Short mmCIF file of C-alpha atoms in Angstrom, two decimals:
data_model
loop_
_atom_site.label_atom_id
_atom_site.label_comp_id
_atom_site.label_asym_id
_atom_site.label_seq_id
_atom_site.Cartn_x
_atom_site.Cartn_y
_atom_site.Cartn_z
CA UNK X 1 -49.52 -16.81 2.80
CA UNK X 2 -48.51 -17.97 5.81
CA UNK X 3 -44.47 -18.10 6.17
CA UNK X 4 -42.69 -19.67 9.29
CA UNK X 5 -39.92 -16.74 10.81
CA UNK X 6 -37.80 -16.28 13.05
CA UNK X 7 -35.49 -13.57 12.61
CA UNK X 8 -32.79 -11.91 14.88
CA UNK X 9 -34.24 -8.96 16.46
CA UNK X 10 -31.07 -6.55 16.07
CA UNK X 11 -30.36 -3.01 18.05
CA UNK X 12 -32.84 -0.64 16.54
CA UNK X 13 -33.20 2.57 16.10
CA UNK X 14 -36.86 4.07 18.29
CA UNK X 15 -39.54 2.52 15.72
CA UNK X 16 -42.53 4.78 14.51
CA UNK X 17 -45.00 5.34 17.44
CA UNK X 18 -47.34 2.58 16.88
CA UNK X 19 -44.56 -0.13 17.40
CA UNK X 20 -42.76 -0.64 20.68
CA UNK X 21 -39.58 -1.48 21.27
CA UNK X 22 -40.18 -5.09 22.24
CA UNK X 23 -42.26 -5.20 18.94
CA UNK X 24 -39.28 -3.75 16.60
CA UNK X 25 -38.12 -6.04 14.06
CA UNK X 26 -35.18 -5.90 11.55
CA UNK X 27 -34.13 -7.95 8.36
CA UNK X 28 -30.88 -7.24 7.29
CA UNK X 29 -31.22 -8.54 3.21
CA UNK X 30 -27.88 -9.55 1.51
CA UNK X 31 -27.80 -9.30 -2.19
CA UNK X 32 -24.82 -9.46 -4.67
CA UNK X 33 -25.59 -6.81 -6.64
CA UNK X 34 -26.87 -3.22 -5.48
CA UNK X 35 -30.36 -1.54 -7.47
CA UNK X 36 -29.24 0.46 -9.77
CA UNK X 37 -31.79 3.28 -8.30
CA UNK X 38 -34.63 3.90 -6.63
CA UNK X 39 -36.59 5.45 -9.70
CA UNK X 40 -38.92 2.99 -10.18
CA UNK X 41 -39.03 3.44 -14.37
CA UNK X 42 -35.84 3.91 -15.03
CA UNK X 43 -34.63 0.20 -14.66
CA UNK X 44 -36.13 -2.55 -15.98
CA UNK X 45 -33.86 -4.98 -13.71
CA UNK X 46 -34.42 -7.68 -11.28
CA UNK X 47 -32.39 -6.21 -8.46
CA UNK X 48 -33.71 -2.68 -9.15
CA UNK X 49 -37.36 -3.61 -9.04
CA UNK X 50 -36.78 -6.02 -5.97
CA UNK X 51 -36.04 -3.42 -4.00
CA UNK X 52 -38.51 -0.78 -5.33
CA UNK X 53 -41.51 -2.84 -4.58
CA UNK X 54 -40.53 -2.84 -0.86
CA UNK X 55 -41.81 1.37 -1.31
CA UNK X 56 -43.59 1.13 -4.16
CA UNK X 57 -47.10 -0.44 -5.55
CA UNK X 58 -48.14 -1.38 -8.85
CA UNK X 59 -52.06 -1.51 -9.79
CA UNK X 60 -51.44 -5.74 -9.62
CA UNK X 61 -47.69 -7.57 -8.67
CA UNK X 62 -47.84 -11.60 -8.94
CA UNK X 63 -48.03 -13.50 -5.69
CA UNK X 64 -45.84 -16.69 -5.60
CA UNK X 65 -47.75 -18.44 -7.67
CA UNK X 66 -47.25 -16.89 -10.28
CA UNK X 67 -51.05 -15.27 -10.63
CA UNK X 68 -52.11 -11.58 -10.61
CA UNK X 69 -53.08 -10.37 -7.12
CA UNK X 70 -54.60 -7.03 -6.57
CA UNK X 71 -52.56 -4.44 -4.75
CA UNK X 72 -53.50 -0.65 -5.89
CA UNK X 73 -56.16 -1.99 -8.08
CA UNK X 74 -59.25 -3.41 -6.54
CA UNK X 75 -60.93 -4.49 -9.84
CA UNK X 76 -60.47 -4.28 -13.58
CA UNK X 77 -62.58 -5.34 -16.61
CA UNK X 78 -62.66 -4.78 -20.16
CA UNK X 79 -65.77 -2.85 -21.27
CA UNK X 80 -68.51 -4.73 -22.31
CA UNK X 81 -69.35 -2.27 -24.99
CA UNK X 82 -65.86 -1.43 -26.06
CA UNK X 83 -63.41 -4.03 -26.23
CA UNK X 84 -60.44 -1.54 -26.24
CA UNK X 85 -61.23 0.45 -22.90
CA UNK X 86 -59.76 -0.95 -19.49
CA UNK X 87 -61.30 0.07 -16.62
CA UNK X 88 -59.21 0.02 -12.92
CA UNK X 89 -61.05 0.53 -9.59
CA UNK X 90 -58.73 1.79 -7.67
CA UNK X 91 -57.82 0.91 -3.99
CA UNK X 92 -59.24 3.85 -1.38
CA UNK X 93 -57.69 4.81 1.63
CA UNK X 94 -54.47 4.64 0.50
CA UNK X 95 -51.91 6.99 1.26
CA UNK X 96 -48.25 8.51 0.13
CA UNK X 97 -45.36 8.00 2.41
CA UNK X 98 -45.80 11.84 3.01
CA UNK X 99 -49.47 11.25 4.21
CA UNK X 100 -51.20 12.24 0.63
CA UNK X 101 -53.87 10.33 -1.02
CA UNK X 102 -53.17 8.70 -3.99
CA UNK X 103 -55.79 9.22 -6.35
CA UNK X 104 -57.18 9.12 -10.28
CA UNK X 105 -54.48 11.60 -10.87
CA UNK X 106 -51.40 10.25 -9.63
CA UNK X 107 -52.33 6.92 -11.54
CA UNK X 108 -52.65 8.11 -14.74
CA UNK X 109 -49.13 10.60 -14.18
CA UNK X 110 -47.24 7.51 -13.38
CA UNK X 111 -48.72 5.41 -16.81
CA UNK X 112 -47.35 8.64 -19.04
CA UNK X 113 -44.45 9.07 -16.87
CA UNK X 114 -44.17 5.27 -17.58
CA UNK X 115 -44.70 5.31 -21.18
CA UNK X 116 -42.15 8.96 -21.77
CA UNK X 117 -38.90 8.22 -23.31
CA UNK X 118 -36.37 7.77 -20.71
CA UNK X 119 -38.32 4.73 -19.01
CA UNK X 120 -37.33 1.25 -19.16
CA UNK X 121 -41.38 0.34 -19.07
CA UNK X 122 -42.29 2.07 -21.76
CA UNK X 123 -42.44 -1.11 -24.36
CA UNK X 124 -44.62 -2.77 -21.89
CA UNK X 125 -47.67 -0.19 -22.59
CA UNK X 126 -46.88 1.27 -26.72
CA UNK X 127 -50.47 -0.41 -26.95
CA UNK X 128 -51.99 2.31 -24.71
CA UNK X 129 -53.58 5.11 -26.34
CA UNK X 130 -54.50 7.49 -23.84
CA UNK X 131 -55.52 7.30 -19.93
CA UNK X 132 -58.85 8.37 -18.18
CA UNK X 133 -59.73 9.73 -15.29
CA UNK X 134 -63.80 8.41 -14.63
CA UNK X 135 -63.71 9.95 -10.75
CA UNK X 136 -61.01 9.92 -7.85
CA UNK X 137 -60.92 5.83 -7.50
CA UNK X 138 -61.34 4.95 -11.33
CA UNK X 139 -59.14 5.03 -14.61
CA UNK X 140 -59.88 4.17 -17.87
CA UNK X 141 -56.82 3.13 -20.28
CA UNK X 142 -58.00 2.86 -23.71
CA UNK X 143 -55.40 0.29 -26.46
CA UNK X 144 -55.23 1.19 -29.99
CA UNK X 145 -56.99 -1.90 -30.25
CA UNK X 146 -58.51 -4.92 -28.37
CA UNK X 147 -55.72 -5.97 -25.98
CA UNK X 148 -56.48 -8.78 -23.59
CA UNK X 149 -53.32 -8.66 -22.02
CA UNK X 150 -52.40 -5.40 -21.04
CA UNK X 151 -53.15 -5.54 -16.98
CA UNK X 152 -50.65 -8.38 -17.62
CA UNK X 153 -48.21 -5.88 -18.19
CA UNK X 154 -48.81 -3.72 -15.29
CA UNK X 155 -46.74 -5.97 -12.69
CA UNK X 156 -44.07 -3.19 -12.51
CA UNK X 157 -45.51 -0.39 -13.45
CA UNK X 158 -45.89 1.58 -9.77
CA UNK X 159 -47.36 4.12 -8.94
CA UNK X 160 -46.08 7.93 -7.88
CA UNK X 161 -47.31 11.05 -6.08
CA UNK X 162 -47.73 13.69 -9.09
CA UNK X 163 -47.52 16.46 -6.23
CA UNK X 164 -43.91 15.35 -5.11
CA UNK X 165 -42.21 14.47 -8.35
CA UNK X 166 -43.33 17.39 -10.25
CA UNK X 167 -41.69 19.30 -6.65
CA UNK X 168 -38.71 16.80 -6.81
CA UNK X 169 -37.36 16.97 -10.08
CA UNK X 170 -39.10 13.60 -11.05
CA UNK X 171 -41.30 14.73 -13.88
CA UNK X 172 -39.74 12.06 -16.29
CA UNK X 173 -37.91 9.38 -15.44
CA UNK X 174 -33.91 9.24 -14.50
CA UNK X 175 -31.71 8.24 -17.66
CA UNK X 176 -30.17 5.73 -16.14
CA UNK X 177 -28.50 5.21 -19.68
CA UNK X 178 -26.47 8.28 -20.02
CA UNK X 179 -25.67 8.45 -15.96
CA UNK X 180 -27.88 11.16 -15.21
CA UNK X 181 -30.12 11.53 -11.66
CA UNK X 182 -33.46 13.41 -10.95
CA UNK X 183 -35.18 14.02 -7.77
CA UNK X 184 -36.27 9.88 -7.39
CA UNK X 185 -32.92 8.25 -7.68
CA UNK X 186 -31.67 8.51 -4.31
CA UNK X 187 -35.11 9.56 -2.99
CA UNK X 188 -39.06 7.76 -2.83
CA UNK X 189 -42.28 8.47 -2.18
CA UNK X 190 -44.47 5.97 -2.37
CA UNK X 191 -47.06 3.67 -0.99
CA UNK X 192 -45.94 0.93 -0.28
CA UNK X 193 -45.18 -0.78 3.57
CA UNK X 194 -41.32 0.55 3.42
CA UNK X 195 -40.62 4.14 3.67
CA UNK X 196 -36.97 4.94 2.95
CA UNK X 197 -34.69 6.43 5.93
CA UNK X 198 -31.21 6.39 3.93
CA UNK X 199 -29.70 5.21 0.55
CA UNK X 200 -26.06 4.89 0.54
CA UNK X 201 -25.71 3.35 -3.33
CA UNK X 202 -23.45 -0.03 -2.90
CA UNK X 203 -23.21 0.07 0.89
CA UNK X 204 -26.86 0.64 2.24
CA UNK X 205 -30.63 1.30 1.79
CA UNK X 206 -32.56 1.46 5.00
CA UNK X 207 -35.87 1.27 5.35
CA UNK X 208 -38.56 1.32 8.28
CA UNK X 209 -42.10 -0.24 8.16
CA UNK X 210 -45.21 2.99 7.37
CA UNK X 211 -47.40 3.39 10.13
CA UNK X 212 -50.11 4.28 7.40
CA UNK X 213 -49.65 1.32 5.16
CA UNK X 214 -53.34 0.52 3.72
CA UNK X 215 -52.38 -3.02 4.11
CA UNK X 216 -52.02 -3.50 7.81
CA UNK X 217 -54.54 -5.81 9.17
CA UNK X 218 -54.70 -7.88 5.56
CA UNK X 219 -50.66 -8.69 5.80
CA UNK X 220 -48.25 -10.24 8.58
CA UNK X 221 -46.79 -6.46 8.39
CA UNK X 222 -43.87 -8.10 11.47
CA UNK X 223 -40.34 -6.44 9.64
CA UNK X 224 -40.18 -3.02 10.78
CA UNK X 225 -37.51 -2.20 9.43
CA UNK X 226 -35.62 -3.38 6.08
CA UNK X 227 -32.27 -2.88 5.32
CA UNK X 228 -30.38 -3.82 2.12
CA UNK X 229 -27.13 -4.71 1.67
CA UNK X 230 -25.05 -5.24 -1.46
CA UNK X 231 -22.31 -7.67 -1.21
CA UNK X 232 -20.83 -8.90 -3.89
CA UNK X 233 -18.09 -11.24 -3.23
CA UNK X 234 -19.59 -14.81 -2.63
CA UNK X 235 -17.27 -15.99 0.21
CA UNK X 236 -18.16 -12.21 2.13
CA UNK X 237 -21.72 -12.76 1.67
CA UNK X 238 -22.07 -16.11 3.25
CA UNK X 239 -19.70 -15.04 5.56
CA UNK X 240 -22.04 -12.52 7.39
CA UNK X 241 -24.72 -15.15 6.82
CA UNK X 242 -23.11 -17.70 9.08
CA UNK X 243 -21.76 -14.91 11.63
CA UNK X 244 -24.97 -13.60 11.83
CA UNK X 245 -24.03 -9.69 10.46
CA UNK X 246 -27.15 -10.59 8.02
CA UNK X 247 -30.49 -12.89 8.06
CA UNK X 248 -31.03 -13.49 4.56
CA UNK X 249 -28.82 -13.90 1.25
CA UNK X 250 -31.04 -13.66 -1.52
CA UNK X 251 -28.34 -15.26 -4.00
CA UNK X 252 -26.20 -17.92 -2.61
CA UNK X 253 -23.55 -19.10 -4.92
CA UNK X 254 -24.20 -22.60 -6.01
CA UNK X 255 -20.72 -23.88 -4.15
CA UNK X 256 -22.30 -23.06 -1.06
CA UNK X 257 -25.72 -24.25 -0.98
CA UNK X 258 -24.54 -28.32 0.40
CA UNK X 259 -23.00 -26.38 3.19
CA UNK X 260 -25.35 -23.91 4.12
CA UNK X 261 -27.81 -27.19 4.12
CA UNK X 262 -25.85 -28.57 6.56
CA UNK X 263 -25.05 -25.43 8.71
CA UNK X 264 -27.22 -25.59 12.11
CA UNK X 265 -29.94 -22.67 12.23
CA UNK X 266 -29.51 -21.90 8.24
CA UNK X 267 -32.57 -22.34 5.92
CA UNK X 268 -32.04 -23.15 2.17
CA UNK X 269 -35.06 -22.71 -0.37
CA UNK X 270 -34.80 -23.16 -4.23
CA UNK X 271 -36.15 -23.15 -6.86
CA UNK X 272 -36.32 -21.98 -10.89
CA UNK X 273 -36.58 -18.78 -12.00
CA UNK X 274 -38.61 -17.44 -14.56
CA UNK X 275 -35.18 -16.81 -16.26
CA UNK X 276 -32.78 -17.87 -19.06
CA UNK X 277 -29.25 -16.77 -19.49
CA UNK X 278 -27.94 -16.55 -23.07
CA UNK X 279 -25.67 -14.83 -25.49
CA UNK X 280 -26.10 -12.38 -27.16
CA UNK X 281 -23.79 -11.49 -30.59
CA UNK X 282 -23.63 -8.16 -32.58
CA UNK X 283 -24.97 -8.73 -35.90
CA UNK X 284 -25.50 -5.69 -37.28
CA UNK X 285 -22.22 -3.82 -37.95
CA UNK X 286 -19.77 -3.96 -40.27
CA UNK X 287 -17.15 -4.50 -38.54
CA UNK X 288 -16.60 -5.92 -34.93
CA UNK X 289 -14.72 -3.47 -32.50
CA UNK X 290 -13.01 -6.29 -30.44
CA UNK X 291 -11.99 -8.57 -33.38
CA UNK X 292 -8.77 -8.82 -35.35
CA UNK X 293 -10.78 -9.98 -38.21
CA UNK X 294 -11.25 -6.37 -40.20
CA UNK X 295 -13.81 -5.15 -42.22
CA UNK X 296 -16.17 -8.00 -42.08
CA UNK X 297 -18.45 -9.28 -38.59
CA UNK X 298 -17.98 -12.50 -38.53
CA UNK X 299 -21.64 -13.06 -35.69
CA UNK X 300 -23.71 -11.59 -39.31
CA UNK X 301 -23.01 -14.63 -40.95
CA UNK X 302 -25.84 -17.06 -39.54
CA UNK X 303 -23.57 -19.78 -40.16
CA UNK X 304 -21.18 -18.93 -37.52
CA UNK X 305 -23.69 -17.76 -35.48
CA UNK X 306 -25.07 -21.87 -35.19
CA UNK X 307 -21.33 -23.09 -35.42
CA UNK X 308 -21.09 -21.39 -31.85
CA UNK X 309 -24.26 -22.59 -30.92
CA UNK X 310 -23.19 -26.36 -31.43
CA UNK X 311 -20.43 -25.52 -29.80
CA UNK X 312 -21.31 -24.97 -26.55
CA UNK X 313 -22.22 -27.87 -24.12
CA UNK X 314 -24.78 -26.65 -22.00
CA UNK X 315 -25.40 -29.95 -19.54
CA UNK X 316 -22.15 -29.74 -19.16
CA UNK X 317 -22.18 -26.37 -17.92
CA UNK X 318 -25.83 -26.52 -16.04
CA UNK X 319 -23.74 -30.34 -14.21
CA UNK X 320 -20.35 -28.25 -13.28
CA UNK X 321 -20.66 -24.50 -13.23
CA UNK X 322 -24.08 -24.63 -12.22
CA UNK X 323 -23.54 -27.67 -9.94
CA UNK X 324 -27.57 -28.68 -11.00
CA UNK X 325 -28.91 -25.35 -10.42
CA UNK X 326 -30.43 -24.68 -13.65
CA UNK X 327 -31.85 -26.13 -16.79
CA UNK X 328 -30.62 -26.36 -20.38
CA UNK X 329 -32.68 -24.58 -23.19
CA UNK X 330 -32.60 -23.75 -26.49
CA UNK X 331 -34.72 -20.76 -26.83
CA UNK X 332 -35.28 -17.57 -25.02
CA UNK X 333 -38.80 -18.72 -23.21
CA UNK X 334 -40.13 -21.30 -19.92
CA UNK X 335 -42.55 -23.66 -18.72
CA UNK X 336 -44.23 -20.35 -16.83
CA UNK X 337 -44.92 -18.15 -20.16
CA UNK X 338 -47.86 -18.20 -22.43
CA UNK X 339 -46.68 -19.21 -25.79
CA UNK X 340 -44.07 -21.42 -24.47
CA UNK X 341 -42.33 -24.12 -26.67
CA UNK X 342 -41.01 -27.71 -25.62
CA UNK X 343 -39.90 -28.31 -29.32
CA UNK X 344 -38.39 -25.12 -29.11
CA UNK X 345 -36.76 -25.68 -25.96
CA UNK X 346 -35.00 -28.93 -26.93
CA UNK X 347 -31.01 -28.24 -26.99
CA UNK X 348 -29.02 -28.32 -29.80
CA UNK X 349 -26.79 -31.53 -30.06
CA UNK X 350 -23.09 -30.83 -28.71
CA UNK X 351 -21.09 -31.23 -32.10
CA UNK X 352 -17.48 -29.65 -32.00
CA UNK X 353 -17.04 -31.41 -35.27
CA UNK X 354 -19.65 -29.70 -36.98
CA UNK X 355 -18.65 -26.62 -35.74
CA UNK X 356 -15.38 -26.50 -36.94
CA UNK X 357 -16.75 -27.54 -40.17
CA UNK X 358 -19.18 -24.72 -40.39
CA UNK X 359 -16.57 -22.41 -39.34
CA UNK X 360 -14.51 -23.40 -42.33
CA UNK X 361 -17.14 -22.76 -44.69
CA UNK X 362 -18.14 -19.76 -43.02
CA UNK X 363 -14.83 -18.62 -45.04
CA UNK X 364 -12.82 -18.09 -41.01
CA UNK X 365 -9.97 -20.75 -41.76
CA UNK X 366 -7.17 -21.54 -38.49
CA UNK X 367 -4.56 -19.46 -38.92
CA UNK X 368 -1.01 -20.34 -37.68
CA UNK X 369 0.20 -17.34 -37.64
CA UNK X 370 -2.35 -16.27 -35.49
CA UNK X 371 -2.43 -19.65 -32.58
CA UNK X 372 -4.22 -21.53 -34.99
CA UNK X 373 -7.36 -19.13 -34.59
CA UNK X 374 -9.97 -18.22 -36.23
CA UNK X 375 -10.87 -14.72 -35.54
CA UNK X 376 -10.79 -13.22 -32.05
CA UNK X 377 -13.68 -10.84 -30.01
CA UNK X 378 -14.26 -10.03 -26.81
CA UNK X 379 -17.04 -11.59 -24.15
CA UNK X 380 -18.03 -9.26 -21.63
CA UNK X 381 -20.25 -10.79 -19.12
CA UNK X 382 -21.55 -9.27 -15.63
CA UNK X 383 -19.68 -11.08 -12.17
CA UNK X 384 -22.06 -9.81 -9.17
CA UNK X 385 -25.58 -10.51 -11.33
CA UNK X 386 -26.48 -13.95 -12.38
CA UNK X 387 -25.74 -17.26 -10.25
CA UNK X 388 -21.88 -18.01 -11.32
CA UNK X 389 -22.29 -15.72 -13.98
CA UNK X 390 -18.45 -14.85 -14.24
CA UNK X 391 -18.01 -18.59 -14.00
CA UNK X 392 -20.17 -19.41 -16.91
CA UNK X 393 -18.46 -16.95 -18.87
CA UNK X 394 -14.70 -18.89 -18.76
CA UNK X 395 -16.39 -22.19 -19.56
CA UNK X 396 -17.93 -20.49 -22.76
CA UNK X 397 -14.18 -19.49 -23.55
CA UNK X 398 -13.10 -22.47 -23.25
CA UNK X 399 -15.52 -24.19 -25.66
CA UNK X 400 -14.86 -21.43 -28.03
CA UNK X 401 -11.25 -21.71 -27.88
CA UNK X 402 -11.91 -25.51 -29.14
CA UNK X 403 -13.57 -24.40 -32.44
CA UNK X 404 -10.63 -21.66 -33.09
CA UNK X 405 -11.93 -18.56 -31.66
CA UNK X 406 -10.01 -16.92 -29.17
CA UNK X 407 -11.99 -14.69 -26.88
CA UNK X 408 -11.14 -12.50 -24.38
CA UNK X 409 -13.45 -12.12 -21.20
CA UNK X 410 -14.04 -8.59 -19.22
CA UNK X 411 -16.39 -9.46 -16.34
CA UNK X 412 -17.46 -6.20 -14.70
CA UNK X 413 -20.22 -5.34 -11.95
CA UNK X 414 -23.84 -5.50 -13.47
CA UNK X 415 -24.02 -1.47 -12.95
CA UNK X 416 -21.44 -0.89 -15.52
CA UNK X 417 -22.30 -4.25 -17.90
CA UNK X 418 -26.23 -3.37 -18.06
CA UNK X 419 -25.51 0.89 -19.94
CA UNK X 420 -23.23 -0.43 -22.24
CA UNK X 421 -25.66 -3.24 -23.33
CA UNK X 422 -28.26 -0.62 -23.93
CA UNK X 423 -25.70 1.82 -25.42
CA UNK X 424 -25.37 -0.88 -27.71
CA UNK X 425 -21.37 -0.72 -27.42
CA UNK X 426 -20.55 -4.14 -26.79
CA UNK X 427 -19.73 -7.25 -30.02
CA UNK X 428 -21.17 -9.95 -27.52
CA UNK X 429 -22.15 -10.37 -24.02
CA UNK X 430 -23.95 -12.92 -21.41
CA UNK X 431 -27.02 -11.49 -20.78
CA UNK X 432 -30.69 -12.80 -18.70
CA UNK X 433 -33.92 -12.14 -19.07
CA UNK X 434 -36.94 -12.66 -16.72
CA UNK X 435 -40.34 -12.22 -18.11
CA UNK X 436 -42.66 -10.69 -15.70
CA UNK X 437 -45.61 -10.29 -18.24
CA UNK X 438 -45.60 -14.65 -17.95
CA UNK X 439 -46.26 -13.87 -21.76
CA UNK X 440 -43.60 -14.63 -24.99
CA UNK X 441 -44.14 -11.65 -27.10
CA UNK X 442 -42.47 -9.36 -24.43
CA UNK X 443 -39.35 -11.64 -24.94
CA UNK X 444 -39.76 -10.66 -28.98
CA UNK X 445 -40.46 -7.12 -28.37
CA UNK X 446 -37.80 -5.82 -25.62
CA UNK X 447 -35.06 -8.47 -27.36
CA UNK X 448 -35.29 -9.38 -31.10
CA UNK X 449 -37.52 -5.86 -31.84
CA UNK X 450 -35.57 -2.87 -34.16
CA UNK X 451 -34.33 -0.20 -31.81
CA UNK X 452 -36.71 2.07 -31.59
CA UNK X 453 -37.64 4.45 -29.20
CA UNK X 454 -40.25 2.21 -27.54
CA UNK X 455 -39.47 -1.56 -28.38
CA UNK X 456 -36.19 -3.03 -29.23
CA UNK X 457 -34.66 -1.19 -25.65
CA UNK X 458 -32.46 -4.21 -25.18
CA UNK X 459 -31.52 -5.66 -28.19
CA UNK X 460 -27.53 -5.02 -28.34
CA UNK X 461 -27.53 -6.97 -31.26
CA UNK X 462 -28.30 -4.73 -33.77
CA UNK X 463 -31.05 -7.23 -35.32
CA UNK X 464 -33.68 -5.79 -37.20
CA UNK X 465 -36.37 -7.39 -39.37
CA UNK X 466 -38.85 -4.85 -39.76
CA UNK X 467 -41.80 -7.44 -40.84
CA UNK X 468 -41.37 -9.34 -37.88
CA UNK X 469 -41.01 -6.39 -35.62
CA UNK X 470 -44.80 -5.87 -37.46
CA UNK X 471 -45.64 -9.47 -36.28
CA UNK X 472 -44.67 -8.70 -33.25
CA UNK X 473 -46.53 -5.15 -32.20
CA UNK X 474 -49.51 -7.18 -33.63
CA UNK X 475 -49.21 -9.66 -30.76
CA UNK X 476 -50.38 -7.04 -28.61
CA UNK X 477 -53.99 -6.63 -29.76
CA UNK X 478 -54.32 -9.91 -31.10
CA UNK X 479 -57.62 -11.36 -28.96
CA UNK X 480 -58.29 -14.88 -31.27
CA UNK X 481 -55.87 -16.67 -28.70
CA UNK X 482 -55.24 -19.76 -31.07
CA UNK X 483 -54.01 -17.60 -33.74
CA UNK X 484 -51.75 -15.45 -31.27
CA UNK X 485 -50.32 -19.13 -30.16
CA UNK X 486 -49.51 -20.05 -33.73
CA UNK X 487 -48.78 -16.93 -34.78
CA UNK X 488 -46.06 -16.72 -31.83
CA UNK X 489 -44.99 -20.14 -32.54
CA UNK X 490 -43.72 -19.19 -36.11
CA UNK X 491 -42.21 -16.01 -35.17
CA UNK X 492 -40.03 -18.10 -32.22
CA UNK X 493 -38.96 -20.29 -34.50
CA UNK X 494 -37.83 -18.16 -36.90
CA UNK X 495 -35.86 -16.06 -34.67
CA UNK X 496 -34.71 -19.38 -32.72
CA UNK X 497 -32.99 -20.65 -36.48
CA UNK X 498 -31.41 -17.18 -37.06
CA UNK X 499 -29.05 -17.99 -33.85
CA UNK X 500 -29.01 -13.79 -32.95
CA UNK X 501 -28.80 -15.13 -29.44
CA UNK X 502 -27.30 -18.75 -27.97
CA UNK X 503 -29.20 -19.62 -24.65
CA UNK X 504 -27.60 -21.46 -22.09
CA UNK X 505 -29.66 -22.39 -19.47
CA UNK X 506 -33.56 -21.47 -17.41
CA UNK X 507 -31.68 -20.18 -13.99
CA UNK X 508 -32.46 -21.30 -10.30
CA UNK X 509 -31.96 -19.55 -7.81
CA UNK X 510 -31.57 -20.39 -4.13
CA UNK X 511 -32.16 -17.69 -1.12
CA UNK X 512 -30.52 -18.64 2.86
CA UNK X 513 -31.85 -17.06 6.21
CA UNK X 514 -30.93 -17.92 9.97
CA UNK X 515 -32.74 -18.23 12.62
CA UNK X 516 -35.98 -20.14 11.35
CA UNK X 517 -36.73 -17.83 8.40
CA UNK X 518 -38.06 -18.98 5.58
CA UNK X 519 -38.15 -17.45 2.09
CA UNK X 520 -39.69 -19.42 -0.60
CA UNK X 521 -38.59 -18.67 -4.31
CA UNK X 522 -40.84 -16.94 -6.40
CA UNK X 523 -40.51 -17.13 -10.00
CA UNK X 524 -39.34 -13.58 -10.75
CA UNK X 525 -36.68 -13.76 -7.66
CA UNK X 526 -38.39 -11.30 -5.88
CA UNK X 527 -39.20 -10.88 -2.12
CA UNK X 528 -42.04 -9.34 -0.49
CA UNK X 529 -40.84 -8.47 2.87
CA UNK X 530 -44.51 -7.73 4.11
CA UNK X 531 -45.71 -11.76 4.21
CA UNK X 532 -42.85 -12.50 6.60
CA UNK X 533 -43.76 -13.97 9.84
CA UNK X 534 -41.53 -14.74 12.80
CA UNK X 535 -42.02 -18.31 14.55
CA UNK X 536 -43.97 -18.62 17.44
CA UNK X 537 -46.34 -15.09 16.01
#
């Protein structure tokens, strides 16, 4: 894959011995939010995995066309005599950044680590029974039943050094939910194209090209230093690009796209993400902590949830707030994934009159003594994670006010919001969900499954349906594609009709760069800097 690039060459530190001073080239990559950690298994969040992909590598990744690309595995197959066993041939000649060889022992350790209780990726691996070594460069993964889609789940299961992890208090993933740290929180030892030089959370992360990277000669590898600079304020981030302080802005605010497109020397690329933005309810607690209604929970009543569903003008949000950078949607799915249903994706008709009638019928009348409102609640939002996230929430607050729900909005950085969501501390919240497996089952087991040690780890709603839980898990080992698609459709329809979440839109994202750099949009909003070229090279 070739990208026409021309970068501002900044002042450089002395590069590794194989790079001359004239060859040294730096990219300064600005984002609205920093990675929460460098531990590659503790935070299943886009900004974290995007950064980690520069340092660590999985067995396979997804290319810009969404197809699987061999990375630390060169071949994989299901054994012909046992459909419960996957065999992976590991790439030979791969070194960790400390010079030690990557072997099957490291792969087995990494899978075991990713399945531990503090791993945020363990839900992807619940079908695995064991991982065993055939030889130094071959492993076999045995599943509890045939799992023909296992390899699709491995694009963010990063390989770590067993010896380094055990020697540096990193044998277990960091417990980010409880704000703990380990040896991998601020340090790293991967096989990726860049080695970690320094890490200052929320300030900058500096990486330098790995001299012994296995991909040299296969990939352009023209970026010799990569500096990640989190800049939360939109105006400051764009000003840094225009002044030349940064070279790439990963997440361009929608209000700045047109201006940047007209700015000399700036290139903007836009495209749809494999990500849905939605609202979530606390449907399980007896009452809402943030509400003035006590002794009952309005969100436990499907009539209330459906009233909110039809009170949200999705088209207005995408047209006015998102400035066209999104597509309204009626359920949590995307056209990128298997199991997607255009029928389920159709949005409900905006009907505030019907919403008001439903709330009356549900027993939440307007109260003259409370400003003609029905009940109050707090809506928790990020202010630095998704495109126009805070503005989306402000629009929702206004729309809910039209049906008598007094909504107090609290916006905060993603680093605070996500742990609270995972600890099930929120009554009403905004979140976005990417689908890296490109399969609908990922949505079900992470967002709707009852919260357990391995599943439902991002289910902040307290929703629980044991009969559907069993059906969700059965999808992981259902080899009959037609039967599986029918089961997916039925489960997704039931859950959509219960309105546990209120999907808003599929997000689009825009990148901006200077000096002729073209940064294409990946469906997962990732960036692989080893692929970048400079114009004229």
